[in-house]
Coordinates of C-alpha atoms in Angstrom, one line a residue:
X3 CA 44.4 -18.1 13.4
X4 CA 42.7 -21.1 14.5
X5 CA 42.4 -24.2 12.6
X6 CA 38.6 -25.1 11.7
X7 CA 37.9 -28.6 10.5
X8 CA 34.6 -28.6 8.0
X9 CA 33.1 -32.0 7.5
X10 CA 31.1 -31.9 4.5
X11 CA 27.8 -33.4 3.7
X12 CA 26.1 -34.1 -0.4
X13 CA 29.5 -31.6 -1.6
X14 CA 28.3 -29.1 1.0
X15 CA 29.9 -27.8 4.3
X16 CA 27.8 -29.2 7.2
X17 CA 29.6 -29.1 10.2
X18 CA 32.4 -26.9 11.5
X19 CA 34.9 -28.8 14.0
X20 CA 36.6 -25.5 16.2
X21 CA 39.5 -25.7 18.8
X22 CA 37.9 -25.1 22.1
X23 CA 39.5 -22.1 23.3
X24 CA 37.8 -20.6 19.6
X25 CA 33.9 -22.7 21.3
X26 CA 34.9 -20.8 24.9
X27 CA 35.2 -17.7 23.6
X28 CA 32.3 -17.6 21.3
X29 CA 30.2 -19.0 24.0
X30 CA 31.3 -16.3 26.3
X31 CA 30.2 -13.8 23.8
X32 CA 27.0 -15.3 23.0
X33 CA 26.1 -15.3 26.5
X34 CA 27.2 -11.8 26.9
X35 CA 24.7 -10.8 24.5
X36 CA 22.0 -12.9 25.8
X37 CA 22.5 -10.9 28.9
X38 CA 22.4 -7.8 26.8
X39 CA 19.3 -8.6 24.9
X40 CA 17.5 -9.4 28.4
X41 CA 18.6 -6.2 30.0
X42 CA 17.2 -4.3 26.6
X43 CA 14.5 -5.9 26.7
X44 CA 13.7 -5.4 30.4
X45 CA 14.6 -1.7 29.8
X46 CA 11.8 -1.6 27.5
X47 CA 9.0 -3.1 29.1
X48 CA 9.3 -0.8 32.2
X49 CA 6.7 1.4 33.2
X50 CA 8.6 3.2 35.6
X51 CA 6.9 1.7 38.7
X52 CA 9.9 0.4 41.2
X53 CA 8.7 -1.9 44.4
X54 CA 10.7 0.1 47.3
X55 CA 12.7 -2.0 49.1
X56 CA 11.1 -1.2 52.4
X57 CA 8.2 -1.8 51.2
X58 CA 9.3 -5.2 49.5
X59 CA 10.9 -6.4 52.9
X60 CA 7.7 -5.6 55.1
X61 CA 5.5 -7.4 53.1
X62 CA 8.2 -10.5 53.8
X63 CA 7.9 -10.0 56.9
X64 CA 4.5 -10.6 57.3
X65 CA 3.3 -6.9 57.3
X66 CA 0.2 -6.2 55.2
X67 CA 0.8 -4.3 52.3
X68 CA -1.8 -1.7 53.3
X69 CA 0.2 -1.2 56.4
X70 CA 3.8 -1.5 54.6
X71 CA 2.5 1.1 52.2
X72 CA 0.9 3.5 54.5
X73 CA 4.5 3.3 56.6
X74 CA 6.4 4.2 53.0
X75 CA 4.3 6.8 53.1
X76 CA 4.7 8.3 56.3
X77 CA 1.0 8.3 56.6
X78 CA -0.5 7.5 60.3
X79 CA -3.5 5.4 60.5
X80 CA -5.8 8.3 61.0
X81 CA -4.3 10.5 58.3
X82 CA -4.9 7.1 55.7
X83 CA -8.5 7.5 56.8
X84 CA -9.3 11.4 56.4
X85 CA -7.4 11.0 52.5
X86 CA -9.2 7.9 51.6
X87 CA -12.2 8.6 53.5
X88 CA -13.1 5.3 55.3
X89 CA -13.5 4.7 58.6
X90 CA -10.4 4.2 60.9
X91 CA -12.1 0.8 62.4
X92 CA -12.1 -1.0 59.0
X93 CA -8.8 0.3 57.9
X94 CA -7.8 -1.2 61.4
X95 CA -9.4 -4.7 59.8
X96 CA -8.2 -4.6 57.0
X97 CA -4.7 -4.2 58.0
X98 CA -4.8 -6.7 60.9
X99 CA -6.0 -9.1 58.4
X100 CA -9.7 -9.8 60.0
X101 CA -11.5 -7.5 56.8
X102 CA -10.1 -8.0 53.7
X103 CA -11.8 -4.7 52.5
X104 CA -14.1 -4.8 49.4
X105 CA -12.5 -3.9 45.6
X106 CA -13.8 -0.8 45.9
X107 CA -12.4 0.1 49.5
X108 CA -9.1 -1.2 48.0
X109 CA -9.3 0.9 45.4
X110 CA -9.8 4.3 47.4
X111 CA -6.8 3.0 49.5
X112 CA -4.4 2.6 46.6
X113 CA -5.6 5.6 45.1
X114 CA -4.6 7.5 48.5
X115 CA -1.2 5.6 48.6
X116 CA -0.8 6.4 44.7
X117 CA -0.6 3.1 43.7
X118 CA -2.1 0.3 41.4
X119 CA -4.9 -1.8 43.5
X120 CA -2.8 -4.8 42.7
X121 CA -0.1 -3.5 45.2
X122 CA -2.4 -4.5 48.3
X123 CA -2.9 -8.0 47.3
X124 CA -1.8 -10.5 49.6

């Protein structure tokens, strides 16, 4: 076993002086469970909702989520339109950036790409 130093303080044990290959370990471990209790509690707090990655890497490349979404979807531009029922020429704008589309425009598109509205922010 490893020899532990204890440097008392008022007749009490205060400090504990370890070898370092006993602090390594423990560290180790302690981070290991850091990592464990983050994961857990990750785990916990999801709703089930993942970002696809095509989706993810679209939007990086300067595609607007509205298009990147409607793509993931295998939707065409037209289809979008007859399911949400807007008009082709402001989906258009709104995609290309030149419309930004009112809340509740936004809303009928998410709904029709099954997502939350915050998923077409910019």
């Amino acid at each position: 076993m490893n020899d532990i130093q204890f440097i008392e303080h008022n007749g009490k044990r205060a400090f504990a002086v370890i070898p370092i290959n006993l602090f390594e370990r423990m560290a180790a471990a302690f981070e290991d469970l850091n990592d464990i209790a983050l994961y857990d509690a990750t785990k916990a707090a999801d709703d089930g909702f993942c970002f696809p990655g095509a989706v993810l890497h679209a939007i990086i490349d300067g595609v607007h989520p509205v298009t990147a979404w409607r793509n993931y979807r295998g939707l065409s531009l037209e289809e979008l339109t007859t399911i949400a029922g807007i008009h082709p020429t402001l989906l258009l704008q709104i995609e290309n950036g030149t419309e930004n589309g009112s809340t509740a425009t936004l809303q009928t598109i998410a709904q029709a790409l099954n997502i939350a509205v915050e998923n077409l922010q910019e």
